[in-house]
Short mmCIF file of C-alpha atoms and ligand atoms in Angstrom, two decimals:
data_model
loop_
_atom_site.label_atom_id
_atom_site.label_comp_id
_atom_site.label_asym_id
_atom_site.label_seq_id
_atom_site.Cartn_x
_atom_site.Cartn_y
_atom_site.Cartn_z
CA MET A 131 79.87 132.59 155.85
CA ASP A 132 82.67 133.93 158.07
CA GLY A 133 80.40 135.19 160.87
CA ILE A 134 78.45 131.92 161.08
CA ASN A 135 81.62 129.80 161.17
CA GLN A 136 83.43 131.97 163.69
CA LYS A 137 80.37 131.87 165.94
CA THR A 138 80.19 128.06 165.69
CA TYR A 139 83.87 127.75 166.60
CA ALA A 140 83.26 129.90 169.68
CA ALA A 141 80.37 127.70 170.90
CA PHE A 142 81.01 125.90 174.20
CA SER A 143 80.16 122.37 172.97
CA VAL A 144 82.32 122.78 169.85
CA VAL A 145 85.29 124.07 171.85
CA GLN A 146 84.89 121.18 174.33
CA HIS A 147 84.89 118.74 171.43
CA TYR A 148 88.21 119.99 169.99
CA ALA A 149 89.80 120.39 173.42
CA GLN A 150 89.53 116.65 174.09
CA LEU A 151 90.84 115.41 170.72
CA LYS A 152 94.21 113.70 171.06
CA LEU A 153 95.11 111.52 168.10
CA LEU A 154 96.84 112.61 164.93
CA GLN A 155 95.16 111.62 161.67
CA PRO A 156 97.12 109.01 159.64
CA ALA A 157 98.32 111.63 157.10
CA GLU A 158 99.59 113.84 159.94
CA GLU A 159 101.41 110.88 161.49
CA LYS A 160 103.01 110.25 158.14
CA ILE A 161 104.35 113.82 157.97
CA LEU A 162 105.55 113.71 161.58
CA GLU A 163 107.56 110.64 160.65
CA LEU A 164 108.73 112.00 157.26
CA PHE A 165 110.37 115.06 158.86
CA ARG A 166 111.60 113.29 162.01
CA ASP A 167 115.25 114.29 161.43
CA ARG A 168 114.38 117.93 160.73
CA TRP A 169 111.86 119.02 163.35
CA SER A 170 114.47 120.04 165.88
CA SER A 171 115.67 122.83 163.58
CA MET A 172 112.21 123.96 162.41
CA LYS A 173 110.13 126.94 163.47
CA MET A 174 106.47 125.97 163.14
CA LEU A 175 103.23 127.93 162.78
CA ASP A 176 100.04 125.96 163.58
CA LEU A 177 97.05 127.81 162.08
CA GLY A 178 93.56 127.12 163.44
CA VAL A 179 95.14 125.32 166.38
CA GLY A 180 91.73 124.73 167.98
CA GLY A 181 91.94 122.81 171.25
CA GLY A 182 95.56 121.78 170.68
CA ARG A 183 95.20 118.29 169.20
CA THR A 184 98.29 118.85 167.04
CA THR A 185 100.12 120.98 169.63
CA GLN A 186 100.78 118.00 171.88
CA HIS A 187 102.51 116.12 169.04
CA PHE A 188 104.40 118.89 167.26
CA ALA A 189 105.34 121.43 169.97
CA PRO A 190 107.68 119.04 171.85
CA VAL A 191 109.70 118.18 168.72
CA VAL A 192 110.12 121.53 166.93
CA ALA A 193 112.64 124.29 167.69
CA GLU A 194 109.89 126.90 168.11
CA TYR A 195 106.11 126.56 168.03
CA VAL A 196 103.41 129.20 167.55
CA GLY A 197 99.72 128.29 167.43
CA ILE A 198 96.96 130.73 166.50
CA ASP A 199 93.18 130.51 166.14
CA TYR A 200 90.56 133.16 165.41
CA SER A 201 88.33 131.75 168.14
CA ALA A 202 89.37 133.29 171.48
CA GLU A 203 87.41 130.49 173.18
CA MET A 204 89.49 127.81 171.41
CA VAL A 205 92.74 129.58 172.34
CA ALA A 206 91.64 129.84 175.98
CA ALA A 207 90.87 126.08 176.04
CA CYS A 208 94.21 125.35 174.40
CA GLN A 209 96.10 127.56 176.87
CA LYS A 210 94.36 125.76 179.73
CA ARG A 211 95.31 122.38 178.26
CA PHE A 212 98.97 123.41 178.02
CA ALA A 213 99.11 125.48 181.20
CA ALA A 214 102.13 123.42 182.26
CA SER A 215 104.07 124.76 179.22
CA PRO A 216 103.86 128.55 179.67
CA ASP A 217 106.55 129.11 176.99
CA LEU A 218 104.24 127.89 174.21
CA ARG A 219 102.94 130.76 172.08
CA LEU A 220 99.19 130.22 171.73
CA GLU A 221 97.47 133.37 170.50
CA VAL A 222 94.23 134.67 169.08
CA GLY A 223 94.83 135.45 165.41
CA ASP A 224 93.27 135.14 161.99
CA ALA A 225 94.99 133.23 159.18
CA ARG A 226 93.80 135.91 156.75
CA ASP A 227 95.95 138.52 158.45
CA LEU A 228 99.34 137.27 159.57
CA SER A 229 100.77 140.81 159.74
CA ARG A 230 102.09 140.16 163.27
CA PHE A 231 104.68 137.85 161.65
CA GLU A 232 107.67 139.01 159.60
CA ASP A 233 108.27 137.75 156.06
CA ASN A 234 110.14 134.40 155.84
CA SER A 235 109.55 133.49 159.50
CA PHE A 236 108.51 129.82 159.48
CA ASP A 237 109.96 126.54 158.18
CA PHE A 238 106.72 124.57 158.53
CA ILE A 239 103.15 125.87 158.48
CA LEU A 240 100.23 123.60 159.36
CA PHE A 241 96.52 124.25 158.85
CA SER A 242 95.17 120.88 159.97
CA PHE A 243 91.73 119.26 159.94
CA ASN A 244 90.31 121.46 157.17
CA GLY A 245 90.59 124.75 159.06
CA ILE A 246 91.13 126.56 155.76
CA ASP A 247 87.67 125.50 154.56
CA PHE A 248 85.82 128.00 156.74
CA VAL A 249 86.68 131.20 154.90
CA SER A 250 85.30 132.48 151.60
CA HIS A 251 86.96 131.72 148.26
CA SER A 252 88.68 135.11 148.03
CA ASP A 253 89.86 134.89 151.65
CA ARG A 254 91.20 131.39 150.99
CA LEU A 255 93.43 132.82 148.25
CA LYS A 256 94.51 135.58 150.69
CA VAL A 257 95.42 132.92 153.30
CA PHE A 258 97.62 131.12 150.76
CA GLN A 259 99.39 134.42 149.96
CA GLU A 260 99.92 135.18 153.64
CA ILE A 261 101.31 131.69 154.25
CA ARG A 262 103.74 132.14 151.40
CA ARG A 263 104.83 135.51 152.79
CA VAL A 264 105.46 134.33 156.36
CA GLY A 265 106.87 130.96 155.27
CA LYS A 266 110.50 130.62 154.29
CA PRO A 267 111.11 129.85 150.61
CA GLY A 268 111.79 126.11 150.46
CA GLY A 269 109.82 125.62 153.71
CA TYR A 270 106.63 123.56 153.88
CA PHE A 271 102.90 124.11 154.09
CA PHE A 272 100.77 121.12 155.12
CA PHE A 273 97.00 121.32 155.31
CA SER A 274 93.80 119.41 154.59
CA SER A 275 90.72 120.43 152.68
CA HIS A 276 87.33 118.87 151.98
CA ASN A 277 87.08 116.87 148.79
CA LEU A 278 84.23 117.76 146.43
CA GLN A 279 84.34 114.20 145.06
CA GLY A 280 83.49 112.94 148.57
CA LEU A 281 80.58 115.38 148.75
CA GLU A 282 79.27 114.13 145.40
CA ARG A 283 79.01 110.71 146.98
CA GLU A 284 77.03 112.17 149.91
CA PHE A 285 74.64 113.85 147.45
CA ASP A 286 73.99 110.58 145.60
CA LEU A 287 70.97 108.69 146.98
CA ARG A 288 72.20 105.32 145.66
CA LYS A 289 75.36 105.51 147.80
CA HIS A 290 73.26 105.54 150.99
CA LEU A 291 71.51 102.22 150.50
CA SER A 292 72.79 99.29 152.54
CA LEU A 293 71.73 95.70 153.23
CA ASN A 294 71.20 96.72 156.85
CA PRO A 295 67.79 98.49 157.10
CA ILE A 296 68.81 100.51 160.18
CA THR A 297 71.94 101.81 158.43
CA THR A 298 69.83 102.69 155.38
CA TYR A 299 67.29 104.50 157.57
CA VAL A 300 69.95 106.59 159.38
CA ASN A 301 71.72 107.32 156.07
CA LEU A 302 68.49 108.43 154.43
CA VAL A 303 67.61 110.78 157.30
CA MET A 304 71.06 112.45 157.06
CA PHE A 305 70.84 112.50 153.25
CA THR A 306 67.43 114.20 153.37
CA ILE A 307 68.65 116.87 155.83
CA LEU A 308 71.79 117.47 153.75
CA ARG A 309 69.81 117.86 150.54
CA LEU A 310 67.13 120.07 152.16
CA ILE A 311 69.64 122.42 153.78
CA ASN A 312 71.58 122.69 150.53
CA ARG A 313 68.59 122.64 148.22
CA SER A 314 70.12 125.25 145.92
CA PHE A 315 72.59 122.52 144.78
CA THR A 316 71.85 119.44 142.68
CA LEU A 317 74.23 116.51 142.18
CA GLU A 318 74.65 117.63 138.56
CA GLN A 319 75.71 121.11 139.70
CA LEU A 320 78.30 119.61 142.04
CA LYS A 321 79.65 117.48 139.23
CA ALA A 322 80.06 120.61 137.08
CA SER A 323 81.82 122.65 139.81
CA SER A 324 85.47 122.86 140.83
CA HIS A 325 84.56 124.09 144.32
CA VAL A 326 81.40 124.79 146.34
CA ILE A 327 80.44 126.06 149.79
CA VAL A 328 77.79 123.97 151.57
CA SER A 329 76.49 123.15 155.05
CA ASP A 330 77.51 119.58 155.82
CA GLU A 331 76.59 117.45 158.82
CA SER A 332 79.59 118.41 160.97
CA HIS A 333 78.54 120.25 164.12
CA ASN A 334 74.90 119.74 163.14
CA PHE A 335 75.01 121.69 159.89
CA ARG A 336 76.14 124.84 161.71
CA LEU A 337 79.16 125.48 159.46
CA LYS A 338 79.51 126.71 155.89
CA THR A 339 82.27 124.55 154.44
CA TYR A 340 84.37 124.85 151.29
CA TYR A 341 84.80 121.68 149.21
CA ILE A 342 87.22 121.50 146.29
CA ARG A 343 88.15 118.96 143.65
CA PRO A 344 91.76 117.78 144.27
CA GLU A 345 92.91 118.78 140.78
CA ALA A 346 91.47 122.28 141.27
CA GLN A 347 93.20 122.49 144.66
CA ILE A 348 96.56 121.71 143.09
CA GLN A 349 95.97 124.46 140.49
CA GLN A 350 94.89 126.92 143.18
CA LEU A 351 98.17 126.34 145.04
CA ALA A 352 100.38 126.89 141.98
CA PRO A 353 100.95 130.70 142.34
CA ASN A 354 102.46 130.30 145.81
CA PHE A 355 103.61 126.71 146.24
CA SER A 356 105.32 123.92 144.30
CA GLU A 357 105.87 120.15 144.48
CA VAL A 358 102.37 119.52 145.84
CA LYS A 359 101.90 116.00 147.23
CA VAL A 360 98.45 114.67 148.12
CA TYR A 361 97.78 112.21 150.95
CA SER A 362 94.70 110.22 151.94
CA TRP A 363 93.74 111.39 155.41
CA LYS A 364 92.53 107.88 156.24
CA THR A 365 95.47 105.75 155.20
CA GLY A 366 98.23 108.36 155.25
CA LEU A 367 99.31 107.05 151.84
CA GLN A 368 100.38 109.44 149.09
CA ILE A 369 98.09 109.49 146.06
CA THR A 370 100.40 109.66 143.09
CA ARG A 371 98.31 108.53 140.11
CA GLU A 372 96.10 111.10 138.36
CA ASP A 373 93.26 108.64 137.81
CA GLU A 374 93.36 107.70 141.50
CA LEU A 375 93.17 111.39 142.44
CA ARG A 376 90.25 111.98 140.08
CA SER A 377 88.25 109.07 141.51
CA ASN A 378 89.18 109.54 145.18
CA SER A 379 86.13 110.10 147.39
CA ASP A 380 87.72 110.59 150.84
CA MET A 381 85.81 113.38 152.58
CA TRP A 382 89.04 115.34 152.89
CA LEU A 383 92.63 115.10 151.68
CA TYR A 384 95.98 116.37 152.96
CA TYR A 385 98.33 118.46 150.81
CA LEU A 386 102.04 118.91 151.43
CA CYS A 387 103.56 121.80 149.46
CA VAL A 388 106.88 123.56 149.19
CA ILE A 389 106.70 127.33 149.78
CA GLN A 390 108.00 129.34 146.80
C1 SAM B 579 88.09 121.76 162.38
S1 SAM B 579 88.81 122.77 163.60
C2 SAM B 579 90.39 122.01 163.83
C3 SAM B 579 91.07 122.37 165.12
C4 SAM B 579 92.46 121.74 165.32
N1 SAM B 579 93.41 122.19 164.32
C5 SAM B 579 92.37 120.22 165.25
O1 SAM B 579 92.86 119.66 164.27
O2 SAM B 579 91.81 119.62 166.16
C6 SAM B 579 89.22 124.22 162.64
C7 SAM B 579 89.83 125.32 163.48
O3 SAM B 579 90.23 126.38 162.58
C8 SAM B 579 89.91 127.62 163.18
N2 SAM B 579 89.82 128.61 162.09
C9 SAM B 579 88.95 128.62 161.05
N3 SAM B 579 89.19 129.69 160.27
C10 SAM B 579 90.23 130.36 160.82
C11 SAM B 579 90.92 131.54 160.47
N4 SAM B 579 90.58 132.26 159.41
N5 SAM B 579 91.97 131.92 161.24
C12 SAM B 579 92.32 131.20 162.35
N6 SAM B 579 91.67 130.10 162.75
C13 SAM B 579 90.64 129.66 161.98
C14 SAM B 579 88.62 127.35 163.93
O4 SAM B 579 88.37 128.30 164.95
C15 SAM B 579 88.87 125.95 164.47
O5 SAM B 579 89.48 125.98 165.73
#
């Protein structure tokens, strides 16, 4: 999956797309606000920085900012976007190998907009270990990941029917492509899984994307992080109740964790 994803993130149209994004997602705004009194003393690492959507919001408020991305094309676009700030560290680098950074280097590590979902399961666990190593104990890791419960909804034909025939038509076309491309998976298999890797509609099905159930994500974080809080990407509200978490079908969720 890694080669396909890395190639997609190097593609001109994909780089152009991320290079023009500006707005923070509601959950990211929430965190920006939550830490407003602390940013000025924090050293931040922005993993999978892409075209710099988050750079423009976080770099001006933190004490030190480093952004890395494994796509040299993304980093070049990001450097061009922030050419007026030559002191910003924007470098080509892979989240699976953070060996360029010393242990306990960062107060806040961000992997926004599901960037972690484009590596294999074993590499994902490696990324978490690396983040723990380069993060300061008591520091924070904030990231989002695709929600398998949201994907279940996409796999369910009944959820695509609407009173508007045009909406139903468009939904059914996308549903058919999704199911054909991922024909090795049935809805029942998704329901029985804690995580899966599928091709979803983003960037025209050119990515292999990891989806995980929120409860499984919290368990997966336990060896390296504590005090995990989950936020709806859409509303920015924290999801505190277990039943709410189990029934949530946002396509992705944000997780704020304390580094152990
Ligand atoms: C969905 S884009 C998000 C870009 C940007 N963070 C934003 O929010 O607009 C995911 C980014 O993660 C990067 N990425 C994926 N896997 C990575 C890895 N293992 N190491 C570094 N960057 C990675 C991709 O190249 C891509 O730029």
